[in-house]
Amino acid sequence: MKPFYGPADISADACAGDEAPGAFPFVRGIYPEMYRRRYWTMRQYAGFGTAQESNKRFHYLLSQGQMGLSVAFDLPTQIGFDADHSLSYGEVGKVGVSICSLEDMESLLEGLPLDKISTSMTINATAPILLCLYLAVAEKRGTPAGALRGTIQNDILKEYVARGTYIFPPSSSIRLITDTIAFCRDRLPKWNAISVSGYHIREAGSTAVQETAFTLANGVSYVQAVVDSGLDVDEIGGQISFFFNVHNNFLEEIAKFRAARRLWARIMRERFGAKSDKACMLRFHAQTAGSSLTAQQPRNNVVRVSIQAMAAVLGGAQSLHTNSMDEALALPTEESVRLALRTQQIIADESNLTETVDPCAGSYAIESLTNEIEREAMDIISRIDEMGGMLQAIEKGWVQRQIQESAYLAQRAVDEGRNVVVGVNRYPGEEDISISTLHVRPEVEQEQRRRLEALRNKRNSSAVSASLEAVRDAARGEGNLLPAILEAVRVYATVGEIADVLRSVFGVYREKVEI
């Protein structure tokens, strides 16, 4: 940051002050009216224990004014293991809800109006399976597929560099993603088939510029893959969404979102020849920075989250999750998640920020930072292109090393006191962790295993076996895998069983360890 910004910091051809909101390249927002017409979708990421327990939390959040669901799955579900698998021990229901079959998904969504709300599912390696489970529930209720609105994350490249819940080798994973995008185009027109995620890249330690560059470079890889598969960029562009972090540097975060919109619009039009404005729009969900939360003086986190949420709103987010103050200690309680939701509602209804579109436009500092982030992010993307693309940059370990170095430098700045963290390296006080925390019941794992055993005993075993063979045949072939997966979940094949079939055909990815 410079100590002072003025007219000289903004070139005449790179200022958004004269651009209309809702017009290409969308730096001032993707809609002309933005929040004057409709607020962003307020979501609270939730899921723990059993499907029934998570269902109660969803109903509670909707009763408190939440506008859409956001589902967290446990680690076994994310990496394709059922609750009774040996590698699932100790992890069932811990960091999200355990979903093994259509029966669990039916319980998770019980009483929720799927045709009236949108549902976001943070799932990647097993995203096609979970999407089919969601669709199968809607089918059983008689809800038309065309009425379903939501998002699956379905972004495997960032798993290889920042998060780790991958299963299959990159080429097979990309095939699953392109199959899912094609399936959504044909069957789920209102569904976002992929949410390209920078959130986890930032949580792993990247800078704002790196988050922007690596996220959009991943997006380029996915668009290129679907174009190479024969899909039209204007048809699928509108079903690609993004997911960004909102960190503590208030002005930088606002500028980051504006820069990302302009950069993506230009990439889609100039690189891929997209003619449709909708295909060029960068629509994004934002989540406040989990890595900024502190276990020390946890009530301070309420202020951090408020600042970050305001940056997301001023940056033009379409959807927002606000972290709860106790998340550095445990899963959030109903009380803390309600306060996090109220933070969004106060910004929306009391701050008056929603009365005008892009109120930061024309600010010398914001416009200069927007231009700078765009320029530096584009430099990184160009370097990735020179390596042959994001997949090659990941396989070389270059992306991982960039993130690791940034994470090291950021932590060193905190350790040396150059970056202040209130309550940690400045203004420390007596530890105050007297807030209540949520504990997942230890019985959850055994309960889920018993339910799974009962399901295996009562379902039609021959139908399950036949459906799994059909999945195997589809995986060995070149057609779209999702119709076969959908048929398998309809007859109550489990997530683990379907994932095991795909493992047997695709293999399992092992990360190259570098020291």
PDB file of C-alpha atoms in Angstrom, residues 172-453:
ATOM      1  CA  SER A 172      -9.510 -38.794 -14.880  1.00  0.00           C
ATOM      2  CA  SER A 173     -10.572 -36.053 -12.485  1.00  0.00           C
ATOM      3  CA  ILE A 174     -10.815 -33.563 -15.339  1.00  0.00           C
ATOM      4  CA  ARG A 175     -12.951 -36.038 -17.259  1.00  0.00           C
ATOM      5  CA  LEU A 176     -15.373 -36.291 -14.317  1.00  0.00           C
ATOM      6  CA  ILE A 177     -15.570 -32.505 -14.205  1.00  0.00           C
ATOM      7  CA  THR A 178     -16.276 -32.110 -17.919  1.00  0.00           C
ATOM      8  CA  ASP A 179     -18.870 -34.893 -17.742  1.00  0.00           C
ATOM      9  CA  THR A 180     -20.555 -33.084 -14.853  1.00  0.00           C
ATOM     10  CA  ILE A 181     -20.584 -29.767 -16.698  1.00  0.00           C
ATOM     11  CA  ALA A 182     -22.132 -31.415 -19.772  1.00  0.00           C
ATOM     12  CA  PHE A 183     -24.689 -33.228 -17.617  1.00  0.00           C
ATOM     13  CA  CYS A 184     -25.721 -29.997 -15.883  1.00  0.00           C
ATOM     14  CA  ARG A 185     -26.034 -28.216 -19.216  1.00  0.00           C
ATOM     15  CA  ASP A 186     -28.515 -30.852 -20.370  1.00  0.00           C
ATOM     16  CA  ARG A 187     -30.337 -31.727 -17.142  1.00  0.00           C
ATOM     17  CA  LEU A 188     -29.791 -28.953 -14.571  1.00  0.00           C
ATOM     18  CA  PRO A 189     -29.749 -25.619 -16.418  1.00  0.00           C
ATOM     19  CA  LYS A 190     -29.943 -23.517 -13.218  1.00  0.00           C
ATOM     20  CA  TRP A 191     -27.118 -25.368 -11.500  1.00  0.00           C
ATOM     21  CA  ASN A 192     -23.512 -24.141 -11.257  1.00  0.00           C
ATOM     22  CA  ALA A 193     -21.593 -27.205 -12.400  1.00  0.00           C
ATOM     23  CA  ILE A 194     -18.312 -25.980 -10.922  1.00  0.00           C
ATOM     24  CA  SER A 195     -17.197 -23.404  -8.375  1.00  0.00           C
ATOM     25  CA  VAL A 196     -13.553 -22.608  -9.071  1.00  0.00           C
ATOM     26  CA  SER A 197     -12.152 -22.044  -5.623  1.00  0.00           C
ATOM     27  CA  GLY A 198      -9.482 -19.600  -4.539  1.00  0.00           C
ATOM     28  CA  TYR A 199     -10.610 -19.802  -0.929  1.00  0.00           C
ATOM     29  CA  HIS A 200      -8.460 -22.786  -0.032  1.00  0.00           C
ATOM     30  CA  ILE A 201      -5.506 -21.424  -1.979  1.00  0.00           C
ATOM     31  CA  ARG A 202      -5.626 -18.314   0.229  1.00  0.00           C
ATOM     32  CA  GLU A 203      -6.131 -20.369   3.384  1.00  0.00           C
ATOM     33  CA  ALA A 204      -2.994 -22.322   2.465  1.00  0.00           C
ATOM     34  CA  GLY A 205      -1.031 -19.060   2.566  1.00  0.00           C
ATOM     35  CA  SER A 206      -1.146 -17.366  -0.828  1.00  0.00           C
ATOM     36  CA  THR A 207      -1.299 -13.623  -1.320  1.00  0.00           C
ATOM     37  CA  ALA A 208      -4.370 -11.890  -2.773  1.00  0.00           C
ATOM     38  CA  VAL A 209      -2.664 -11.625  -6.168  1.00  0.00           C
ATOM     39  CA  GLN A 210      -1.717 -15.317  -6.142  1.00  0.00           C
ATOM     40  CA  GLU A 211      -5.239 -16.293  -5.102  1.00  0.00           C
ATOM     41  CA  THR A 212      -6.630 -14.363  -8.051  1.00  0.00           C
ATOM     42  CA  ALA A 213      -4.096 -15.701 -10.542  1.00  0.00           C
ATOM     43  CA  PHE A 214      -4.156 -19.362  -9.526  1.00  0.00           C
ATOM     44  CA  THR A 215      -7.954 -19.421  -9.303  1.00  0.00           C
ATOM     45  CA  LEU A 216      -8.448 -17.925 -12.748  1.00  0.00           C
ATOM     46  CA  ALA A 217      -5.690 -20.145 -14.187  1.00  0.00           C
ATOM     47  CA  ASN A 218      -7.601 -23.156 -12.852  1.00  0.00           C
ATOM     48  CA  GLY A 219     -10.709 -21.712 -14.482  1.00  0.00           C
ATOM     49  CA  VAL A 220      -8.850 -21.450 -17.786  1.00  0.00           C
ATOM     50  CA  SER A 221      -7.920 -25.141 -17.513  1.00  0.00           C
ATOM     51  CA  TYR A 222     -11.528 -26.188 -16.977  1.00  0.00           C
ATOM     52  CA  VAL A 223     -12.901 -24.037 -19.788  1.00  0.00           C
ATOM     53  CA  GLN A 224     -10.229 -25.351 -22.151  1.00  0.00           C
ATOM     54  CA  ALA A 225     -11.100 -28.921 -21.160  1.00  0.00           C
ATOM     55  CA  VAL A 226     -14.816 -28.506 -21.835  1.00  0.00           C
ATOM     56  CA  VAL A 227     -14.154 -26.679 -25.116  1.00  0.00           C
ATOM     57  CA  ASP A 228     -11.792 -29.488 -26.160  1.00  0.00           C
ATOM     58  CA  SER A 229     -14.554 -31.986 -25.339  1.00  0.00           C
ATOM     59  CA  GLY A 230     -16.773 -30.281 -27.898  1.00  0.00           C
ATOM     60  CA  LEU A 231     -18.955 -28.071 -25.705  1.00  0.00           C
ATOM     61  CA  ASP A 232     -19.725 -24.489 -26.698  1.00  0.00           C
ATOM     62  CA  VAL A 233     -18.168 -21.870 -24.423  1.00  0.00           C
ATOM     63  CA  ASP A 234     -21.280 -19.675 -24.526  1.00  0.00           C
ATOM     64  CA  GLU A 235     -23.445 -22.609 -23.448  1.00  0.00           C
ATOM     65  CA  ILE A 236     -21.355 -23.622 -20.449  1.00  0.00           C
ATOM     66  CA  GLY A 237     -19.844 -20.273 -19.409  1.00  0.00           C
ATOM     67  CA  GLY A 238     -22.918 -19.320 -17.421  1.00  0.00           C
ATOM     68  CA  GLN A 239     -22.669 -22.486 -15.289  1.00  0.00           C
ATOM     69  CA  ILE A 240     -19.152 -21.721 -14.072  1.00  0.00           C
ATOM     70  CA  SER A 241     -18.924 -19.850 -10.776  1.00  0.00           C
ATOM     71  CA  PHE A 242     -16.096 -18.904  -8.405  1.00  0.00           C
ATOM     72  CA  PHE A 243     -15.359 -18.972  -4.683  1.00  0.00           C
ATOM     73  CA  PHE A 244     -13.002 -16.474  -3.053  1.00  0.00           C
ATOM     74  CA  ASN A 245     -11.585 -15.750   0.374  1.00  0.00           C
ATOM     75  CA  VAL A 246     -12.143 -12.424   2.129  1.00  0.00           C
ATOM     76  CA  HIS A 247      -9.113 -11.555   4.226  1.00  0.00           C
ATOM     77  CA  ASN A 248      -8.243  -8.690   6.551  1.00  0.00           C
ATOM     78  CA  ASN A 249      -6.721  -6.152   4.135  1.00  0.00           C
ATOM     79  CA  PHE A 250      -9.988  -4.291   3.560  1.00  0.00           C
ATOM     80  CA  LEU A 251      -9.109  -2.151   0.525  1.00  0.00           C
ATOM     81  CA  GLU A 252      -7.047  -4.870  -1.144  1.00  0.00           C
ATOM     82  CA  GLU A 253      -9.909  -7.375  -0.871  1.00  0.00           C
ATOM     83  CA  ILE A 254     -12.437  -4.995  -2.454  1.00  0.00           C
ATOM     84  CA  ALA A 255     -10.005  -4.327  -5.291  1.00  0.00           C
ATOM     85  CA  LYS A 256      -9.273  -8.049  -5.699  1.00  0.00           C
ATOM     86  CA  PHE A 257     -12.890  -8.855  -6.515  1.00  0.00           C
ATOM     87  CA  ARG A 258     -13.165  -5.998  -8.992  1.00  0.00           C
ATOM     88  CA  ALA A 259      -9.896  -7.020 -10.698  1.00  0.00           C
ATOM     89  CA  ALA A 260     -10.924 -10.683 -10.886  1.00  0.00           C
ATOM     90  CA  ARG A 261     -14.196  -9.789 -12.637  1.00  0.00           C
ATOM     91  CA  ARG A 262     -12.481  -7.674 -15.283  1.00  0.00           C
ATOM     92  CA  LEU A 263      -9.681 -10.173 -15.825  1.00  0.00           C
ATOM     93  CA  TRP A 264     -12.042 -13.151 -16.208  1.00  0.00           C
ATOM     94  CA  ALA A 265     -14.329 -11.243 -18.600  1.00  0.00           C
ATOM     95  CA  ARG A 266     -11.370 -10.446 -20.825  1.00  0.00           C
ATOM     96  CA  ILE A 267     -10.058 -14.026 -20.664  1.00  0.00           C
ATOM     97  CA  MET A 268     -13.409 -15.457 -21.692  1.00  0.00           C
ATOM     98  CA  ARG A 269     -13.899 -13.011 -24.556  1.00  0.00           C
ATOM     99  CA  GLU A 270     -10.361 -12.659 -25.872  1.00  0.00           C
ATOM    100  CA  ARG A 271      -8.997 -16.148 -25.189  1.00  0.00           C
ATOM    101  CA  PHE A 272     -12.066 -18.323 -25.685  1.00  0.00           C
ATOM    102  CA  GLY A 273     -14.119 -16.117 -27.984  1.00  0.00           C
ATOM    103  CA  ALA A 274     -17.201 -16.038 -25.757  1.00  0.00           C
ATOM    104  CA  LYS A 275     -19.870 -13.831 -27.284  1.00  0.00           C
ATOM    105  CA  SER A 276     -22.453 -14.033 -24.527  1.00  0.00           C
ATOM    106  CA  ASP A 277     -22.091 -11.521 -21.702  1.00  0.00           C
ATOM    107  CA  LYS A 278     -23.424 -14.143 -19.286  1.00  0.00           C
ATOM    108  CA  ALA A 279     -20.560 -16.453 -20.195  1.00  0.00           C
ATOM    109  CA  CYS A 280     -18.079 -13.664 -19.371  1.00  0.00           C
ATOM    110  CA  MET A 281     -19.508 -12.815 -15.952  1.00  0.00           C
ATOM    111  CA  LEU A 282     -17.479 -13.834 -12.923  1.00  0.00           C
ATOM    112  CA  ARG A 283     -20.149 -14.769 -10.385  1.00  0.00           C
ATOM    113  CA  PHE A 284     -18.694 -15.608  -6.997  1.00  0.00           C
ATOM    114  CA  HIS A 285     -19.381 -16.811  -3.492  1.00  0.00           C
ATOM    115  CA  ALA A 286     -17.178 -15.410  -0.738  1.00  0.00           C
ATOM    116  CA  GLN A 287     -16.309 -16.696   2.698  1.00  0.00           C
ATOM    117  CA  THR A 288     -14.575 -14.778   5.431  1.00  0.00           C
ATOM    118  CA  ALA A 289     -11.045 -15.959   6.208  1.00  0.00           C
ATOM    119  CA  GLY A 290     -10.937 -18.934   8.554  1.00  0.00           C
ATOM    120  CA  SER A 291      -7.167 -18.596   8.841  1.00  0.00           C
ATOM    121  CA  SER A 292      -7.571 -15.095  10.299  1.00  0.00           C
ATOM    122  CA  LEU A 293      -9.598 -16.358  13.270  1.00  0.00           C
ATOM    123  CA  THR A 294      -7.814 -16.741  16.585  1.00  0.00           C
ATOM    124  CA  ALA A 295      -8.335 -19.152  19.461  1.00  0.00           C
ATOM    125  CA  GLN A 296      -7.032 -16.389  21.747  1.00  0.00           C
ATOM    126  CA  GLN A 297      -9.718 -13.848  22.673  1.00  0.00           C
ATOM    127  CA  PRO A 298     -12.214 -15.522  20.300  1.00  0.00           C
ATOM    128  CA  ARG A 299     -14.836 -12.787  20.622  1.00  0.00           C
ATOM    129  CA  ASN A 300     -12.474 -10.532  18.654  1.00  0.00           C
ATOM    130  CA  ASN A 301     -13.326 -12.735  15.680  1.00  0.00           C
ATOM    131  CA  VAL A 302     -16.757 -11.106  15.463  1.00  0.00           C
ATOM    132  CA  VAL A 303     -15.063  -7.836  14.498  1.00  0.00           C
ATOM    133  CA  ARG A 304     -12.738  -9.506  12.009  1.00  0.00           C
ATOM    134  CA  VAL A 305     -15.643 -11.241  10.307  1.00  0.00           C
ATOM    135  CA  SER A 306     -17.655  -8.009  10.158  1.00  0.00           C
ATOM    136  CA  ILE A 307     -14.835  -6.158   8.399  1.00  0.00           C
ATOM    137  CA  GLN A 308     -14.296  -9.012   5.956  1.00  0.00           C
ATOM    138  CA  ALA A 309     -18.022  -9.302   5.220  1.00  0.00           C
ATOM    139  CA  MET A 310     -18.215  -5.600   4.402  1.00  0.00           C
ATOM    140  CA  ALA A 311     -15.303  -6.015   1.987  1.00  0.00           C
ATOM    141  CA  ALA A 312     -17.181  -8.827   0.233  1.00  0.00           C
ATOM    142  CA  VAL A 313     -20.282  -6.678  -0.091  1.00  0.00           C
ATOM    143  CA  LEU A 314     -18.350  -3.656  -1.356  1.00  0.00           C
ATOM    144  CA  GLY A 315     -16.559  -6.009  -3.756  1.00  0.00           C
ATOM    145  CA  GLY A 316     -19.844  -7.249  -5.233  1.00  0.00           C
ATOM    146  CA  ALA A 317     -20.249 -10.853  -4.009  1.00  0.00           C
ATOM    147  CA  GLN A 318     -23.278 -12.864  -5.165  1.00  0.00           C
ATOM    148  CA  SER A 319     -23.232 -15.119  -2.105  1.00  0.00           C
ATOM    149  CA  LEU A 320     -21.559 -14.893   1.301  1.00  0.00           C
ATOM    150  CA  HIS A 321     -20.732 -17.075   4.292  1.00  0.00           C
ATOM    151  CA  THR A 322     -19.621 -15.394   7.503  1.00  0.00           C
ATOM    152  CA  ASN A 323     -17.497 -17.488   9.856  1.00  0.00           C
ATOM    153  CA  SER A 324     -18.517 -17.912  13.461  1.00  0.00           C
ATOM    154  CA  MET A 325     -16.423 -16.559  16.316  1.00  0.00           C
ATOM    155  CA  ASP A 326     -15.737 -20.009  17.817  1.00  0.00           C
ATOM    156  CA  GLU A 327     -14.439 -21.760  14.678  1.00  0.00           C
ATOM    157  CA  ALA A 328     -10.805 -21.615  15.813  1.00  0.00           C
ATOM    158  CA  LEU A 329     -11.925 -23.796  18.729  1.00  0.00           C
ATOM    159  CA  ALA A 330     -14.659 -26.093  17.393  1.00  0.00           C
ATOM    160  CA  LEU A 331     -17.589 -26.405  15.035  1.00  0.00           C
ATOM    161  CA  PRO A 332     -19.916 -23.420  15.534  1.00  0.00           C
ATOM    162  CA  THR A 333     -22.807 -23.536  17.976  1.00  0.00           C
ATOM    163  CA  GLU A 334     -26.308 -22.350  17.087  1.00  0.00           C
ATOM    164  CA  GLU A 335     -25.687 -19.162  19.061  1.00  0.00           C
ATOM    165  CA  SER A 336     -22.451 -18.301  17.263  1.00  0.00           C
ATOM    166  CA  VAL A 337     -23.752 -19.184  13.804  1.00  0.00           C
ATOM    167  CA  ARG A 338     -26.814 -17.021  14.417  1.00  0.00           C
ATOM    168  CA  LEU A 339     -24.565 -14.077  15.299  1.00  0.00           C
ATOM    169  CA  ALA A 340     -22.539 -14.675  12.120  1.00  0.00           C
ATOM    170  CA  LEU A 341     -25.744 -14.631  10.075  1.00  0.00           C
ATOM    171  CA  ARG A 342     -26.959 -11.511  11.885  1.00  0.00           C
ATOM    172  CA  THR A 343     -23.692  -9.827  10.856  1.00  0.00           C
ATOM    173  CA  GLN A 344     -24.714 -10.176   7.211  1.00  0.00           C
ATOM    174  CA  GLN A 345     -28.273  -9.075   7.923  1.00  0.00           C
ATOM    175  CA  ILE A 346     -27.127  -5.917   9.754  1.00  0.00           C
ATOM    176  CA  ILE A 347     -24.850  -4.997   6.850  1.00  0.00           C
ATOM    177  CA  ALA A 348     -27.730  -5.581   4.416  1.00  0.00           C
ATOM    178  CA  ASP A 349     -30.523  -3.850   6.330  1.00  0.00           C
ATOM    179  CA  GLU A 350     -28.835  -1.212   8.505  1.00  0.00           C
ATOM    180  CA  SER A 351     -25.618   0.011   6.878  1.00  0.00           C
ATOM    181  CA  ASN A 352     -27.190   1.504   3.710  1.00  0.00           C
ATOM    182  CA  LEU A 353     -24.319   0.040   1.676  1.00  0.00           C
ATOM    183  CA  THR A 354     -26.860  -1.654  -0.568  1.00  0.00           C
ATOM    184  CA  GLU A 355     -28.479   1.575  -1.706  1.00  0.00           C
ATOM    185  CA  THR A 356     -25.871   2.339  -4.372  1.00  0.00           C
ATOM    186  CA  VAL A 357     -23.882   0.143  -6.756  1.00  0.00           C
ATOM    187  CA  ASP A 358     -20.092  -0.069  -6.371  1.00  0.00           C
ATOM    188  CA  PRO A 359     -19.680   2.868  -3.958  1.00  0.00           C
ATOM    189  CA  CYS A 360     -15.885   2.482  -4.089  1.00  0.00           C
ATOM    190  CA  ALA A 361     -15.624   3.268  -7.808  1.00  0.00           C
ATOM    191  CA  GLY A 362     -13.506   6.325  -8.530  1.00  0.00           C
ATOM    192  CA  SER A 363     -11.471   6.001  -5.340  1.00  0.00           C
ATOM    193  CA  TYR A 364      -7.860   6.623  -6.295  1.00  0.00           C
ATOM    194  CA  ALA A 365      -6.712   3.856  -3.919  1.00  0.00           C
ATOM    195  CA  ILE A 366      -9.321   1.290  -4.988  1.00  0.00           C
ATOM    196  CA  GLU A 367      -8.890   1.928  -8.723  1.00  0.00           C
ATOM    197  CA  SER A 368      -5.101   1.813  -8.475  1.00  0.00           C
ATOM    198  CA  LEU A 369      -5.155  -1.411  -6.453  1.00  0.00           C
ATOM    199  CA  THR A 370      -7.661  -2.948  -8.880  1.00  0.00           C
ATOM    200  CA  ASN A 371      -5.351  -2.207 -11.808  1.00  0.00           C
ATOM    201  CA  GLU A 372      -2.283  -3.417  -9.927  1.00  0.00           C
ATOM    202  CA  ILE A 373      -3.846  -6.734  -8.861  1.00  0.00           C
ATOM    203  CA  GLU A 374      -5.125  -7.367 -12.385  1.00  0.00           C
ATOM    204  CA  ARG A 375      -1.729  -6.631 -13.913  1.00  0.00           C
ATOM    205  CA  GLU A 376       0.246  -8.770 -11.456  1.00  0.00           C
ATOM    206  CA  ALA A 377      -2.255 -11.645 -11.640  1.00  0.00           C
ATOM    207  CA  MET A 378      -2.078 -11.594 -15.427  1.00  0.00           C
ATOM    208  CA  ASP A 379       1.726 -11.778 -15.222  1.00  0.00           C
ATOM    209  CA  ILE A 380       1.420 -14.962 -13.148  1.00  0.00           C
ATOM    210  CA  ILE A 381      -1.148 -16.462 -15.539  1.00  0.00           C
ATOM    211  CA  SER A 382       1.179 -15.719 -18.466  1.00  0.00           C
ATOM    212  CA  ARG A 383       4.009 -17.501 -16.681  1.00  0.00           C
ATOM    213  CA  ILE A 384       1.733 -20.508 -16.084  1.00  0.00           C
ATOM    214  CA  ASP A 385       0.843 -20.491 -19.796  1.00  0.00           C
ATOM    215  CA  GLU A 386       4.558 -20.623 -20.621  1.00  0.00           C
ATOM    216  CA  MET A 387       4.829 -23.791 -18.508  1.00  0.00           C
ATOM    217  CA  GLY A 388       2.077 -25.402 -20.553  1.00  0.00           C
ATOM    218  CA  GLY A 389      -0.869 -24.589 -18.304  1.00  0.00           C
ATOM    219  CA  MET A 390      -1.971 -24.997 -14.715  1.00  0.00           C
ATOM    220  CA  LEU A 391      -1.810 -28.795 -14.682  1.00  0.00           C
ATOM    221  CA  GLN A 392       1.818 -28.744 -15.789  1.00  0.00           C
ATOM    222  CA  ALA A 393       2.644 -25.993 -13.269  1.00  0.00           C
ATOM    223  CA  ILE A 394       1.085 -28.108 -10.508  1.00  0.00           C
ATOM    224  CA  GLU A 395       2.896 -31.266 -11.597  1.00  0.00           C
ATOM    225  CA  LYS A 396       6.204 -29.364 -11.513  1.00  0.00           C
ATOM    226  CA  GLY A 397       5.403 -28.230  -7.972  1.00  0.00           C
ATOM    227  CA  TRP A 398       5.768 -24.576  -8.960  1.00  0.00           C
ATOM    228  CA  VAL A 399       2.353 -23.474  -7.718  1.00  0.00           C
ATOM    229  CA  GLN A 400       2.807 -25.289  -4.411  1.00  0.00           C
ATOM    230  CA  ARG A 401       6.189 -23.686  -3.855  1.00  0.00           C
ATOM    231  CA  GLN A 402       4.803 -20.201  -4.511  1.00  0.00           C
ATOM    232  CA  ILE A 403       2.056 -20.722  -1.926  1.00  0.00           C
ATOM    233  CA  GLN A 404       4.434 -22.259   0.613  1.00  0.00           C
ATOM    234  CA  GLU A 405       6.867 -19.354   0.333  1.00  0.00           C
ATOM    235  CA  SER A 406       4.096 -16.787   0.770  1.00  0.00           C
ATOM    236  CA  ALA A 407       2.742 -18.686   3.784  1.00  0.00           C
ATOM    237  CA  TYR A 408       6.201 -18.776   5.344  1.00  0.00           C
ATOM    238  CA  LEU A 409       6.768 -15.061   4.834  1.00  0.00           C
ATOM    239  CA  ALA A 410       3.340 -14.191   6.252  1.00  0.00           C
ATOM    240  CA  GLN A 411       3.864 -16.301   9.387  1.00  0.00           C
ATOM    241  CA  ARG A 412       7.353 -14.888   9.845  1.00  0.00           C
ATOM    242  CA  ALA A 413       5.911 -11.356   9.724  1.00  0.00           C
ATOM    243  CA  VAL A 414       3.482 -12.312  12.513  1.00  0.00           C
ATOM    244  CA  ASP A 415       6.199 -13.989  14.575  1.00  0.00           C
ATOM    245  CA  GLU A 416       8.419 -10.901  14.282  1.00  0.00           C
ATOM    246  CA  GLY A 417       5.554  -8.525  15.075  1.00  0.00           C
ATOM    247  CA  ARG A 418       5.567  -6.770  11.702  1.00  0.00           C
ATOM    248  CA  ASN A 419       2.022  -7.968  11.042  1.00  0.00           C
ATOM    249  CA  VAL A 420      -0.221  -7.350  14.031  1.00  0.00           C
ATOM    250  CA  VAL A 421      -2.716  -9.934  15.246  1.00  0.00           C
ATOM    251  CA  VAL A 422      -4.661  -8.406  18.115  1.00  0.00           C
ATOM    252  CA  GLY A 423      -4.742 -10.672  21.138  1.00  0.00           C
ATOM    253  CA  VAL A 424      -1.883 -12.803  19.804  1.00  0.00           C
ATOM    254  CA  ASN A 425       1.240 -10.695  19.228  1.00  0.00           C
ATOM    255  CA  ARG A 426      -0.198  -7.399  20.450  1.00  0.00           C
ATOM    256  CA  TYR A 427      -2.561  -6.624  23.330  1.00  0.00           C
ATOM    257  CA  PRO A 428      -2.462 -10.145  24.734  1.00  0.00           C
ATOM    258  CA  GLY A 429      -4.524 -10.755  27.826  1.00  0.00           C
ATOM    259  CA  GLU A 430      -5.715 -13.610  29.958  1.00  0.00           C
ATOM    260  CA  GLU A 431      -7.073 -16.412  27.830  1.00  0.00           C
ATOM    261  CA  ASP A 432     -10.859 -16.177  27.553  1.00  0.00           C
ATOM    262  CA  ILE A 433     -12.326 -19.365  26.143  1.00  0.00           C
ATOM    263  CA  SER A 434     -15.395 -19.380  28.345  1.00  0.00           C
ATOM    264  CA  ILE A 435     -17.650 -19.544  25.293  1.00  0.00           C
ATOM    265  CA  SER A 436     -19.617 -22.730  24.747  1.00  0.00           C
ATOM    266  CA  THR A 437     -18.531 -25.073  21.970  1.00  0.00           C
ATOM    267  CA  LEU A 438     -20.208 -27.762  19.903  1.00  0.00           C
ATOM    268  CA  HIS A 439     -19.128 -31.367  20.352  1.00  0.00           C
ATOM    269  CA  VAL A 440     -19.981 -34.082  17.847  1.00  0.00           C
ATOM    270  CA  ARG A 441     -21.470 -37.051  19.710  1.00  0.00           C
ATOM    271  CA  PRO A 442     -19.023 -39.982  19.887  1.00  0.00           C
ATOM    272  CA  GLU A 443     -21.897 -42.366  19.104  1.00  0.00           C
ATOM    273  CA  VAL A 444     -22.322 -40.917  15.595  1.00  0.00           C
ATOM    274  CA  GLU A 445     -19.833 -43.281  13.988  1.00  0.00           C
ATOM    275  CA  GLN A 446     -21.407 -46.455  15.358  1.00  0.00           C
ATOM    276  CA  GLU A 447     -24.909 -45.198  14.531  1.00  0.00           C
ATOM    277  CA  GLN A 448     -23.912 -44.492  10.941  1.00  0.00           C
ATOM    278  CA  ARG A 449     -22.313 -47.920  10.558  1.00  0.00           C
ATOM    279  CA  ARG A 450     -25.466 -49.611  11.850  1.00  0.00           C
ATOM    280  CA  ARG A 451     -27.637 -47.653   9.408  1.00  0.00           C
ATOM    281  CA  LEU A 452     -25.310 -48.605   6.579  1.00  0.00           C
ATOM    282  CA  GLU A 453     -25.434 -52.293   7.514  1.00  0.00           C
TER     283      GLU A 453
END
